[in-house]
Amino acid sequence: MEHLIRSTISCSFTTLTLAQINEDDILCMLLLKKPHDRTLDDLEIIYEELLHIKALSHLSTSVKRELASVLVFESHAKAGTVLFNQGDEGKSWYIILKGSVNVVIYGKGAVCTLHEGDDFGKLALLNDAPRAATIVLREDNCHFLRVDKEDFNRILRDVEANTVRLKEHGQDVLVLEKIPTKSQAADGTMQSHYKYSVMAGTPEKMLEHLLETRLDNTKSEETTDSFLEDFLLTHVIFMPTEKLCPALLSYYDAKSLKTDEQDAGDYGLTQKKSVVQFVQEWHNLAEDIFNEDEQVQVFLQELHSYVDEDCASFPCLASELTVLEGMMSCEKGFQFINTPEVGKRRISPSVMLTKKMANELYLDSINKKQPIKANDENIVKIYCADHTYSTLRLPMSSSVHSLIEHAREKLGLGSEELVLCEIKSSGDRVLYKEDDLCVTTGLSLNGLLFISPRKHLDALTPHPEQEGPSIGTANILELLSTKEIAYHMTIHDWQLFICVQEYELIYQVLGRSNFNKITANLDLFLRRFNEVQYWVVTEMVLAQNVGKRVQLLRKFIKVAAHCKEFQNLHSFFAIVMGLSNIAVSRLSQTWEKLPGKFKKMFADFETLMDPSRNHRVYRLSVSKLTPPIIPFMPLLMKDLTFTHDGNKTYFDGLVNFEKMHMIAQTIRNVRICRSRRLDLEPPNTAKSSTEVQDYIRNLQVIDNQRVLTQLSYKLEPRRT
Ligand code: CMP
């Protein structure tokens, strides 16, 4: 080895003795040679030197050997030299051999310093994105190893470090991890390569990363990068609207358009445009919420005025202005388009209402229901221990505290400590916390709200009306076809389902009161599941003779089959679970008389509900359906709860974006289910459709399992 070094050195620097030359200098000298001039001995020496470089330590021997033949030495004499600018195209990856550099970001200044052994510049290469920062020399005479893009792609792209941590002021701000992605090549074949995906970050840095490097991906063929959508679907958790809007404005504002700041003019313009593009994507993704949120509206106006101002000097921003104006006018039109009643749609009187138009309007009314909103009036019935009640009219978003205070005033209850609780039909009590929200929509089926001084809580008993019906409705059901029952159930479920706002899932699982947001629409949809389930059990145990019960059993199985056909898995599951309830499943005399065909059908349904391997059968079968689908919502809620309980939202002060991705995945499932409107052919019906609709929408049930089981035993006593 020593003779090799000596011979190499002697040829170029004969005046130096070995003792005067340190290893770095040797490496520098060898790397100054053009790659194709390097001899095998040179490569061996370079390779050995590479073994000591921190940034390369994770690479395999063969990769290091390949690097030895392509690495280029680059040095700069003066502090302040700019290696490259933020927004530039990425051409190389660098390792610092000697000296240090500052990482500078527009609007933030120097965010961190990198030293000997550190590397930089691979984000742009791996993500095919512009440079995320400017690199400025911090001292004179800095030395770098450089790998140019082509070599980087050939040798390193697939083997480069899996995790990249970006720091600002000594703190991690973004953690990226390399994941394989697939894209379609020009010849149609799928190619896999890698890109850095966000694992964790501060909300602001993630937003910055998104605006700077990720927006264009939505337009390319690469469909695997869901960062933007994940961010928008989950931002309420880590960067709620009241934080997101100012962050976007300040990002827009920080981007200088002054041309004296190192090419910042063009760069700033691109970034300003990216804010508008982001807002447009946001609008596309969450139009309803976007249009309804007052903060967003104020923000839109503000952004519009910024863009308008810039437009005077930079006319190329005119298209951004048009985009914003489009969104703003859309917001005005929204109320009009969304009017729930068909009758309120503006139709020119001179136009005859053709059958096709009537059908269109009907479908519109099915597919465009108004969700319950925070400011909507909520009529709250609050009972006292003596079963008298009082009715309050308060906004949907009222907290328990405010309900109590209003009730106190209305009922003249003095200054005693009062509590609000739910009394279930079983007599069980659920006490509410003062900051709870949406208690009315969250009540159990026959549950009622009670108010009481804390010390008299024990005196509360259920109201007789909570017991539910004592006579079944088999006579009504007899007159209805199973298809028509399933049809009206599906329309009702669909309307409840489309009113559920996606963020409600997040509020529900992560805790409404943490967000101070309502979940009323989701509550009602989930409540409907229980309603259908208990309706089935109630009807079965209220059918007095075995013949009636067999008839009902057949009917419910057929209704379930139609629901399945309509892809209404919510009610399908509810019915099958109702029939599997112990109060029904134990009615052996009834089941014995059920024709084999129905037994087989039911057995197949039960297979679909098999919870083993995380509901694999159900998940597989849903994945084969095309929307519209009404999903088995409790399972989606369970998935979200698992994701939430099993993963921290933050670690080391950074948002755990992997968790956000998982949450977004479940929300995406909901989106897919309703990505197409429901368009069912109404069945021929003997009864008036409003009558059927009324029946289906007002199911009366017994929701006390003990009572249901007792009734079941009365019908078919235990066999001795
Ligand atoms: P790249 O975007 O290719 O070019 C600028 C480089 O700066 C970037 O890759 C990272 O390697 C490096 N860098 C280090 N810290 C940061 C930071 N906080 N933000 C952005 N880039 C950073």
XYZ file of C-alpha atoms and ligand atoms in Angstrom:
742
model
C 0.000 0.000 0.000
C 2.703 2.444 0.974
C 4.632 1.973 -2.247
C 1.446 2.593 -4.185
C 0.876 5.867 -2.444
C 4.470 6.828 -2.906
C 4.419 6.073 -6.610
C 1.153 7.954 -7.142
C 2.350 10.943 -5.250
C 5.727 10.961 -6.839
C 4.273 11.277 -10.290
C 2.269 14.404 -9.591
C 3.746 16.080 -6.545
C 7.400 15.091 -6.473
C 8.382 17.832 -4.088
C 6.261 16.480 -1.217
C 7.455 13.847 1.174
C 5.031 11.248 2.462
C 5.215 12.663 5.954
C 3.897 16.006 4.750
C 0.863 14.548 3.054
C -2.190 13.467 5.010
C -4.735 10.978 3.767
C -7.276 13.585 2.701
C -4.764 15.174 0.411
C -4.035 11.824 -1.175
C -7.682 11.276 -1.800
C -8.075 14.767 -3.221
C -5.246 14.254 -5.614
C -6.551 10.967 -6.873
C -10.024 12.331 -7.272
C -8.734 15.223 -9.295
C -7.886 12.728 -12.002
C -10.687 12.286 -14.554
C -12.620 9.076 -13.789
C -11.437 7.348 -16.959
C -7.790 8.196 -16.117
C -7.915 6.389 -12.797
C -5.827 3.246 -12.642
C -6.779 0.113 -10.773
C -4.356 1.108 -8.048
C -5.958 4.551 -7.824
C -9.357 2.972 -7.464
C -8.099 0.693 -4.717
C -6.751 3.641 -2.752
C -9.872 5.689 -3.257
C -11.956 2.737 -2.161
C -9.952 2.349 1.017
C -10.371 6.016 1.769
C -14.104 5.830 1.219
C -14.283 3.316 4.059
C -13.649 6.192 6.481
C -16.407 8.476 5.252
C -19.436 8.618 7.525
C -21.962 9.399 4.797
C -21.014 6.225 2.952
C -20.666 3.858 5.870
C -24.012 2.151 5.249
C -23.172 1.258 1.647
C -22.004 -2.163 0.523
C -18.475 -2.951 -0.663
C -19.516 -3.247 -4.269
C -21.323 0.111 -4.222
C -18.282 1.790 -2.684
C -16.080 0.246 -5.361
C -18.347 1.594 -8.054
C -18.330 4.997 -6.415
C -14.538 5.017 -6.427
C -14.647 5.197 -10.184
C -17.140 8.068 -10.470
C -16.651 10.368 -7.469
C -15.413 13.821 -8.365
C -13.475 16.168 -6.135
C -14.765 19.720 -5.921
C -13.356 22.511 -3.832
C -14.232 26.142 -3.334
C -11.993 28.775 -1.884
C -14.347 31.433 -0.604
C -16.912 31.467 2.172
C -20.265 32.711 0.832
C -19.992 30.762 -2.448
C -23.368 29.366 -3.451
C -23.162 25.722 -4.474
C -26.701 25.740 -5.768
C -29.960 27.617 -5.203
C -33.287 26.553 -3.809
C -35.572 25.788 -6.739
C -32.685 24.755 -9.046
C -32.773 21.468 -10.815
C -30.836 18.840 -8.837
C -27.688 17.730 -10.687
C -25.457 16.174 -8.036
C -25.163 14.738 -4.593
C -22.443 16.044 -2.258
C -20.464 14.834 0.718
C -18.487 17.343 2.772
C -14.850 16.295 3.049
C -13.642 19.450 4.679
C -15.296 22.637 5.935
C -18.987 23.387 6.433
C -22.014 24.790 4.612
C -25.217 26.575 5.552
C -28.595 25.320 4.389
C -30.598 28.425 3.519
C -34.323 28.606 2.824
C -36.122 31.606 1.354
C -38.089 33.423 3.979
C -36.307 31.526 6.789
C -32.613 32.194 6.284
C -29.987 29.667 7.381
C -31.861 26.729 8.935
C -28.896 24.496 9.660
C -25.205 23.927 9.199
C -23.708 20.766 7.757
C -20.181 19.668 8.604
C -17.454 17.280 7.523
C -18.891 13.825 6.861
C -22.429 15.124 6.250
C -24.057 14.873 2.862
C -26.709 16.893 1.058
C -28.575 17.221 -2.190
C -30.114 13.830 -2.661
C -33.735 14.826 -2.104
C -33.949 16.569 -5.436
C -32.291 13.650 -7.183
C -34.420 10.956 -5.665
C -37.697 12.815 -5.884
C -37.001 14.466 -9.219
C -37.920 17.669 -7.473
C -36.335 21.133 -7.334
C -33.704 21.825 -4.695
C -35.375 22.313 -1.317
C -32.716 24.731 -0.064
C -29.780 26.879 -1.118
C -26.334 25.657 -0.062
C -23.833 28.366 0.890
C -20.210 27.843 1.969
C -19.705 28.810 5.560
C -15.914 28.995 5.489
C -13.071 29.350 3.033
C -11.520 26.363 1.367
C -14.240 23.712 1.535
C -13.804 20.302 -0.079
C -16.569 18.074 -1.387
C -17.061 14.712 -2.976
C -19.610 14.923 -5.734
C -21.635 12.250 -7.494
C -23.420 13.486 -10.580
C -27.047 12.642 -11.222
C -26.552 9.992 -13.856
C -24.064 8.067 -11.720
C -26.188 8.631 -8.649
C -29.192 7.125 -10.382
C -27.210 4.196 -11.697
C -25.308 3.324 -8.538
C -27.067 4.857 -5.581
C -30.716 5.453 -6.273
C -31.750 1.998 -5.140
C -29.260 1.587 -2.315
C -29.087 5.055 -0.811
C -29.897 5.433 2.863
C -33.454 4.582 3.704
C -34.027 7.476 6.028
C -33.218 11.149 5.622
C -33.633 13.570 8.504
C -33.753 17.261 7.762
C -32.875 19.569 10.614
C -33.521 23.214 11.265
C -31.777 24.927 14.158
C -30.663 21.618 15.592
C -34.112 20.045 15.611
C -35.438 17.406 13.248
C -38.158 18.965 11.117
C -38.762 16.343 8.446
C -38.076 12.623 8.326
C -38.263 11.021 4.930
C -38.035 7.383 4.096
C -37.321 5.741 0.842
C -40.159 3.679 -0.544
C -40.461 1.858 -3.821
C -42.893 3.432 -6.259
C -44.195 2.360 -9.600
C -44.719 4.463 -12.670
C -45.709 3.841 -16.210
C -42.997 4.240 -18.808
C -43.630 5.663 -22.262
C -43.995 2.154 -23.696
C -46.699 1.346 -21.152
C -44.599 -0.971 -18.971
C -44.550 -0.418 -15.228
C -41.216 0.626 -13.807
C -40.360 0.622 -10.189
C -38.002 3.048 -8.575
C -37.664 4.835 -5.275
C -38.659 8.105 -3.822
C -38.597 9.682 -0.420
C -41.875 9.688 1.336
C -42.750 11.693 4.433
C -42.677 9.688 7.649
C -42.785 12.517 10.156
C -42.369 16.240 10.328
C -43.430 19.496 11.832
C -46.680 20.680 10.244
C -45.008 23.765 8.771
C -42.096 21.857 7.238
C -44.416 19.228 5.801
C -46.495 21.965 4.232
C -43.364 23.595 2.850
C -42.148 20.269 1.460
C -45.547 19.727 -0.097
C -45.651 23.149 -1.712
C -42.104 22.982 -2.974
C -41.763 19.478 -4.224
C -44.908 17.432 -4.161
C -47.589 19.315 -5.996
C -46.526 18.376 -9.485
C -46.686 14.694 -8.679
C -50.431 14.787 -8.737
C -50.274 15.528 -12.426
C -47.749 12.886 -13.452
C -48.547 9.244 -14.025
C -47.183 8.369 -10.635
C -50.180 7.485 -8.644
C -48.451 6.121 -5.598
C -47.603 9.458 -4.016
C -50.563 10.216 -1.839
C -48.826 12.809 0.325
C -50.969 15.731 -0.791
C -54.220 13.831 -0.374
C -53.141 12.351 2.955
C -52.218 15.818 4.156
C -55.551 17.303 3.141
C -57.578 14.413 4.544
C -55.914 14.545 7.941
C -54.723 18.134 8.375
C -57.412 18.775 11.009
C -55.380 16.593 13.387
C -52.067 18.429 13.221
C -52.725 21.679 11.368
C -56.372 22.679 11.641
C -57.788 25.225 9.222
C -57.123 28.127 11.580
C -53.411 27.278 11.385
C -53.260 26.082 7.800
C -54.726 29.265 6.310
C -52.268 31.699 7.928
C -49.392 29.322 7.137
C -50.371 29.373 3.461
C -50.678 33.140 3.477
C -47.327 33.646 5.127
C -45.709 31.162 2.740
C -47.190 33.113 -0.141
C -46.083 36.385 1.310
C -42.548 35.228 2.176
C -41.782 34.331 -1.398
C -39.939 37.322 -2.658
C -40.543 38.583 -6.147
C -37.625 40.981 -5.987
C -35.232 39.998 -8.699
C -32.143 41.188 -6.834
C -32.277 38.179 -4.524
C -30.455 35.439 -6.449
C -32.941 34.295 -9.017
C -35.542 34.486 -6.327
C -37.896 36.287 -8.686
C -38.744 33.250 -10.807
C -38.517 30.954 -7.898
C -40.843 33.089 -5.800
C -43.342 33.154 -8.603
C -43.381 29.373 -8.873
C -43.901 29.097 -5.157
C -46.718 31.633 -5.137
C -48.396 29.677 -7.860
C -47.988 26.532 -5.844
C -50.020 28.059 -2.989
C -52.916 28.655 -5.363
C -52.538 25.161 -6.752
C -52.613 23.736 -3.247
C -55.782 25.669 -2.474
C -57.328 24.379 -5.656
C -56.503 20.792 -4.710
C -57.958 21.422 -1.278
C -61.126 22.749 -2.848
C -61.391 19.736 -5.171
C -60.928 17.328 -2.329
C -63.189 18.813 0.299
C -65.493 21.102 -1.604
C -68.398 21.105 0.829
C -66.311 21.696 3.898
C -64.195 24.196 2.038
C -67.229 26.191 0.987
C -68.915 26.142 4.354
C -65.994 27.091 6.528
C -66.033 30.801 7.239
C -62.319 30.855 8.005
C -61.622 29.408 4.585
C -63.786 32.017 2.940
C -61.984 34.855 4.691
C -58.680 33.235 3.748
C -59.716 32.961 0.096
C -60.519 36.638 -0.015
C -57.231 37.529 1.577
C -55.251 35.330 -0.772
C -57.181 36.808 -3.660
C -56.193 40.311 -2.631
C -52.507 39.268 -2.370
C -52.553 37.707 -5.819
C -54.465 40.639 -7.214
C -51.808 43.003 -5.936
C -48.948 40.914 -7.360
C -50.753 40.632 -10.641
C -50.140 44.302 -11.372
C -46.387 43.644 -11.711
C -46.552 39.978 -12.702
C -49.344 39.484 -15.221
C -48.509 35.781 -15.435
C -50.369 35.390 -12.121
C -53.628 36.219 -13.909
C -54.558 32.553 -14.308
C -54.112 32.057 -10.540
C -56.470 34.950 -9.988
C -59.049 33.331 -12.247
C -58.715 30.044 -10.370
C -59.344 31.799 -7.058
C -62.302 33.706 -8.451
C -63.741 30.442 -9.751
C -63.578 28.980 -6.264
C -65.114 32.067 -4.744
C -68.083 32.116 -7.102
C -68.503 28.393 -6.599
C -68.914 29.092 -2.951
C -71.815 31.436 -3.662
C -73.470 28.931 -5.967
C -73.183 26.183 -3.410
C -76.261 26.932 -1.368
C -78.290 26.968 -4.498
C -77.078 23.646 -5.853
C -77.452 21.967 -2.525
C -81.027 22.875 -1.697
C -82.421 19.642 -0.383
C -86.002 19.800 -1.564
C -86.628 19.137 -5.176
C -89.291 21.828 -5.238
C -86.873 24.580 -4.419
C -84.775 23.996 -7.510
C -85.157 26.830 -9.846
C -86.814 25.603 -13.003
C -87.952 27.957 -15.687
C -91.778 27.831 -15.732
C -91.779 27.556 -19.482
C -89.958 24.233 -19.309
C -92.211 21.207 -19.078
C -91.110 18.743 -16.466
C -90.433 15.668 -18.558
C -90.316 12.233 -16.921
C -86.589 12.132 -17.407
C -86.174 15.495 -15.698
C -88.414 14.444 -12.839
C -86.326 11.349 -12.396
C -83.145 13.425 -12.493
C -84.501 15.736 -9.828
C -85.539 12.798 -7.714
C -82.075 11.306 -7.976
C -80.628 14.697 -7.131
C -82.678 14.837 -3.987
C -81.488 11.358 -3.041
C -77.889 12.177 -3.686
C -77.737 15.710 -2.298
C -78.943 15.846 1.255
C -77.876 18.617 3.557
C -75.653 17.461 6.389
C -76.327 18.677 9.914
C -74.083 21.629 10.682
C -72.705 23.026 13.907
C -75.004 26.051 13.900
C -78.182 24.143 13.091
C -80.858 24.261 15.727
C -81.086 21.147 17.832
C -84.216 20.394 19.813
C -83.129 18.834 23.063
C -85.575 17.096 25.378
C -84.253 16.920 28.914
C -86.037 14.839 31.538
C -86.110 15.223 35.302
C -86.347 12.488 37.906
C -90.151 12.793 37.977
C -90.281 12.163 34.203
C -91.413 15.659 33.315
C -89.358 17.166 30.576
C -88.336 20.450 29.144
C -87.424 21.268 25.568
C -84.413 23.406 24.712
C -83.564 24.809 21.326
C -79.832 25.202 21.057
C -77.209 25.032 18.340
C -76.018 21.535 17.479
C -72.558 22.436 18.711
C -73.665 23.227 22.292
C -71.549 21.554 24.926
C -72.931 19.623 27.871
C -71.997 22.562 30.061
C -74.174 24.879 28.040
C -77.064 22.380 27.965
C -76.930 22.149 31.752
C -76.881 25.907 32.192
C -79.805 26.450 29.834
C -81.778 23.676 31.516
C -80.962 25.126 34.943
C -82.407 28.458 33.908
C -85.456 27.029 32.198
C -86.299 24.654 35.025
C -85.386 27.114 37.787
C -82.955 24.672 39.374
C -80.961 27.175 41.461
C -77.244 26.878 41.985
C -77.026 23.207 42.883
C -74.393 21.076 41.171
C -76.222 19.515 38.244
C -75.231 16.644 36.029
C -76.493 15.562 32.644
C -76.703 11.875 31.914
C -78.222 9.357 29.599
C -80.535 6.758 31.059
C -80.701 3.717 28.854
C -83.776 1.539 28.566
C -81.922 -1.008 30.698
C -81.613 1.590 33.472
C -77.876 1.968 32.896
C -76.541 5.466 33.327
C -73.951 7.280 31.249
C -72.666 10.451 32.840
C -71.416 13.193 30.520
C -68.373 15.353 30.934
C -68.897 19.108 30.732
C -67.017 19.477 27.448
C -68.840 16.628 25.666
C -70.624 17.516 22.445
C -73.355 15.941 20.350
C -74.998 14.135 23.237
C -78.385 14.008 21.523
C -77.200 12.288 18.363
C -74.973 10.010 20.382
C -77.774 8.634 22.596
C -78.489 4.908 22.529
C -81.633 3.944 20.593
C -84.160 4.343 23.379
C -81.912 6.376 25.627
C -83.120 9.693 27.094
C -81.306 12.684 28.510
C -81.840 13.398 32.189
C -80.723 16.259 34.369
C -80.351 15.873 38.077
C -78.524 17.239 41.096
C -75.406 15.117 41.414
C -76.449 13.821 44.839
C -79.799 12.526 43.534
C -78.416 10.671 40.552
C -79.428 7.304 42.000
C -83.077 8.280 41.947
C -83.215 8.389 38.136
C -85.231 5.621 36.497
C -86.058 4.989 32.839
C -89.243 6.454 31.417
C -91.849 3.822 30.422
C -91.658 5.004 26.787
C -88.096 3.694 26.689
C -89.283 0.099 26.800
C -90.212 0.169 23.133
C -93.202 -1.438 21.403
C -95.197 -4.360 22.789
C -96.765 -5.268 19.468
C -94.804 -6.045 16.348
C -95.442 -4.727 12.864
C -95.568 -8.064 11.034
C -98.961 -7.063 9.578
C -97.401 -4.014 7.891
C -94.391 -5.960 6.739
C -96.654 -8.603 5.210
C -97.990 -6.023 2.789
C -94.580 -4.884 1.607
C -92.353 -6.647 -0.855
C -88.873 -7.456 0.360
C -87.369 -5.545 -2.543
C -89.272 -2.421 -1.695
C -88.262 -2.616 1.952
C -84.619 -3.027 0.929
C -84.957 -0.200 -1.581
C -86.258 2.297 0.958
C -83.746 1.152 3.546
C -80.989 1.707 1.020
C -82.177 5.179 0.029
C -82.368 6.126 3.702
C -78.939 4.683 4.505
C -77.452 6.366 1.470
C -78.755 9.750 2.518
C -77.383 9.297 6.008
C -74.098 8.064 4.561
C -73.543 10.940 2.122
C -74.173 13.442 4.896
C -71.308 12.020 6.952
C -68.402 14.405 6.576
C -65.069 12.707 6.367
C -63.504 14.677 9.191
C -66.292 13.472 11.486
C -64.598 10.064 11.488
C -61.458 11.699 12.793
C -63.307 13.795 15.378
C -65.166 10.729 16.627
C -62.098 8.516 17.010
C -59.688 11.150 18.317
C -62.313 12.759 20.573
C -64.879 15.370 19.551
C -64.138 17.607 22.476
C -60.457 17.867 21.473
C -61.566 19.475 18.242
C -64.726 21.125 19.484
C -66.472 19.783 16.415
C -69.716 17.931 15.973
C -70.096 14.377 14.690
C -73.888 14.434 14.357
C -74.040 13.016 10.835
C -71.763 10.126 11.636
C -73.663 9.492 14.884
C -76.929 9.164 12.982
C -75.462 6.814 10.419
C -73.959 4.572 13.108
C -77.154 4.772 15.111
C -79.087 3.515 12.100
C -77.019 0.343 12.175
C -78.193 -0.418 15.707
C -81.713 0.568 14.839
C -81.970 -1.954 11.998
C -80.303 -4.629 14.061
C -82.689 -4.208 17.012
C -85.672 -3.815 14.718
C -85.043 -7.307 13.353
C -84.742 -8.785 16.851
C -87.772 -6.851 18.113
C -90.016 -7.988 15.262
C -88.895 -11.580 15.667
C -89.596 -11.751 19.401
C -92.912 -9.949 19.065
C -94.255 -12.444 16.504
C -96.449 -14.642 18.594
C -96.737 -17.876 16.636
C -94.125 -19.977 14.998
C -95.701 -19.678 11.512
C -95.484 -15.863 11.682
C -91.919 -16.075 12.876
C -90.858 -18.354 10.039
C -92.489 -15.967 7.606
C -90.672 -13.022 9.151
C -87.402 -14.876 9.166
C -87.752 -15.578 5.437
C -88.634 -11.968 4.878
C -85.613 -10.612 6.711
C -83.274 -13.001 4.911
C -84.694 -11.855 1.601
C -84.426 -8.183 2.584
C -80.784 -8.812 3.534
C -80.218 -10.431 0.138
C -81.666 -7.398 -1.634
C -79.596 -5.024 0.472
C -76.534 -7.006 -0.530
C -77.597 -6.764 -4.152
C -77.945 -2.980 -3.768
C -74.464 -2.983 -2.223
C -75.935 -1.717 1.004
C -73.634 -3.605 3.328
C -74.508 -1.424 6.290
C -78.086 -2.690 6.502
C -77.131 -6.118 5.219
C -74.830 -6.593 8.194
C -77.333 -5.063 10.580
C -80.042 -7.532 9.534
C -77.745 -10.545 9.627
C -76.437 -9.486 13.032
C -80.004 -9.012 14.228
C -80.839 -12.558 13.143
C -77.678 -13.828 14.845
C -78.662 -12.154 18.120
C -79.089 -14.773 20.822
C -82.766 -13.860 21.256
C -83.373 -14.918 17.633
C -80.714 -17.546 17.029
C -81.991 -19.617 19.950
C -85.524 -19.882 18.483
C -84.823 -23.404 17.284
C -88.449 -24.292 16.500
C -88.538 -21.356 14.109
C -85.202 -22.080 12.435
C -86.134 -25.763 12.058
C -89.122 -24.836 9.937
C -87.147 -22.515 7.686
C -86.810 -23.999 4.161
C -83.339 -25.328 3.300
C -82.826 -22.678 0.628
C -83.104 -19.910 3.215
C -80.930 -21.746 5.694
C -78.254 -21.977 3.039
C -78.614 -18.285 2.175
C -78.261 -17.310 5.798
C -75.238 -19.563 6.272
C -73.576 -17.814 3.300
C -74.334 -14.436 4.823
C -72.782 -15.493 8.087
C -69.625 -16.511 6.230
C -69.393 -13.016 4.793
C -69.560 -11.659 8.319
C -66.864 -13.968 9.640
C -64.648 -11.681 11.708
C -61.598 -13.949 11.532
C -58.396 -12.637 9.957
C -59.647 -9.131 10.388
C -62.864 -9.643 8.392
C -60.945 -10.957 5.438
C -63.947 -12.414 3.591
C -65.867 -9.162 3.807
C -62.895 -7.013 2.828
C -62.154 -9.178 -0.165
C -65.711 -9.115 -1.390
C -66.044 -5.335 -0.967
C -62.838 -4.787 -2.888
C -64.494 -6.410 -5.889
C -67.495 -4.062 -5.881
C -67.752 -0.854 -7.838
C -69.307 2.217 -6.177
C -71.808 3.299 -5.036
C -71.415 1.144 -1.945
C -72.823 1.686 1.539
C -70.079 0.192 3.681
C -70.314 -1.647 6.971
C -69.434 1.498 8.851
C -68.688 0.026 12.295
C -65.785 -1.881 10.725
C -64.300 1.291 9.271
C -64.619 2.886 12.691
C -62.868 -0.102 14.220
C -60.019 0.237 11.725
C -59.609 3.881 12.612
C -59.712 3.171 16.327
C -57.005 0.518 15.918
C -54.843 2.917 13.936
C -55.320 5.603 16.545
C -54.761 3.428 19.608
C -51.791 1.604 18.135
C -49.844 4.622 16.881
C -48.758 7.819 18.531
C -49.862 11.024 16.809
C -46.580 12.747 17.637
C -43.121 11.505 18.449
C -40.209 13.730 19.363
C -42.387 16.730 18.586
C -42.995 15.613 14.993
C -46.312 14.555 13.500
C -46.266 10.821 12.882
C -47.268 11.046 9.267
C -47.311 7.283 8.812
C -50.298 7.316 11.107
C -51.882 10.116 9.055
C -51.384 7.985 5.978
C -53.170 5.060 7.594
C -56.057 7.272 8.699
C -56.273 8.748 5.215
C -56.390 5.240 3.789
C -59.578 4.469 5.744
C -61.106 7.798 4.771
C -60.234 7.069 1.164
C -62.253 3.863 1.482
C -65.248 5.955 2.476
C -64.633 8.313 -0.433
C -64.443 5.475 -2.904
C -67.747 4.031 -1.668
C -69.584 7.244 -2.491
C -67.598 8.365 -5.475
C -70.602 7.627 -7.682
C -74.172 8.621 -7.094
C -76.825 6.135 -6.188
C -79.107 5.396 -9.077
C -81.484 2.584 -8.112
C -84.556 1.706 -10.080
C -87.568 2.221 -7.739
C -89.568 -0.992 -7.285
C -93.201 -1.324 -8.327
C -95.194 -0.820 -5.244
C -98.709 -1.445 -4.063
C -98.421 0.916 -1.103
C -97.732 4.597 -1.397
C -94.036 5.082 -1.346
C -94.209 7.766 1.343
C -95.970 5.327 3.658
C -93.225 2.752 3.203
C -90.627 5.440 3.568
C -92.219 6.640 6.818
C -92.278 3.131 8.190
C -88.643 2.455 7.256
C -87.452 5.751 8.683
C -89.243 5.366 12.012
C -88.483 1.879 13.182
C -89.711 1.210 16.720
C -87.494 -1.114 18.665
C -86.818 -2.721 22.010
C -83.129 -2.137 22.650
C -82.890 -3.838 26.009
C -81.154 -7.159 25.417
C -82.447 -8.627 28.680
C -86.046 -7.935 27.694
C -85.504 -9.315 24.196
C -84.030 -12.523 25.554
C -86.866 -12.871 28.062
C -89.434 -12.457 25.310
C -87.617 -15.056 23.273
C -87.757 -17.548 26.161
C -91.443 -16.878 26.544
C -92.021 -17.726 22.881
C -89.957 -20.861 22.838
C -89.126 -21.972 26.360
C -85.951 -23.876 27.030
C -86.378 -27.508 25.998
C -86.165 -29.917 28.853
P -31.957 18.915 -2.042
O -33.363 19.356 -1.989
O -31.562 18.016 -3.130
O -31.021 20.173 -2.015
C -30.915 20.945 -0.817
C -30.508 20.017 0.277
O -30.354 20.564 1.555
C -31.583 18.982 0.459
O -31.617 18.148 -0.677
C -31.124 18.332 1.756
O -30.202 17.321 1.493
C -30.390 19.472 2.469
N -31.093 19.909 3.680
C -30.607 19.793 4.924
N -31.463 20.306 5.820
C -32.511 20.772 5.133
C -33.737 21.390 5.499
N -34.000 21.677 6.777
N -34.629 21.672 4.537
C -34.367 21.401 3.248
N -33.221 20.824 2.848
C -32.292 20.512 3.768
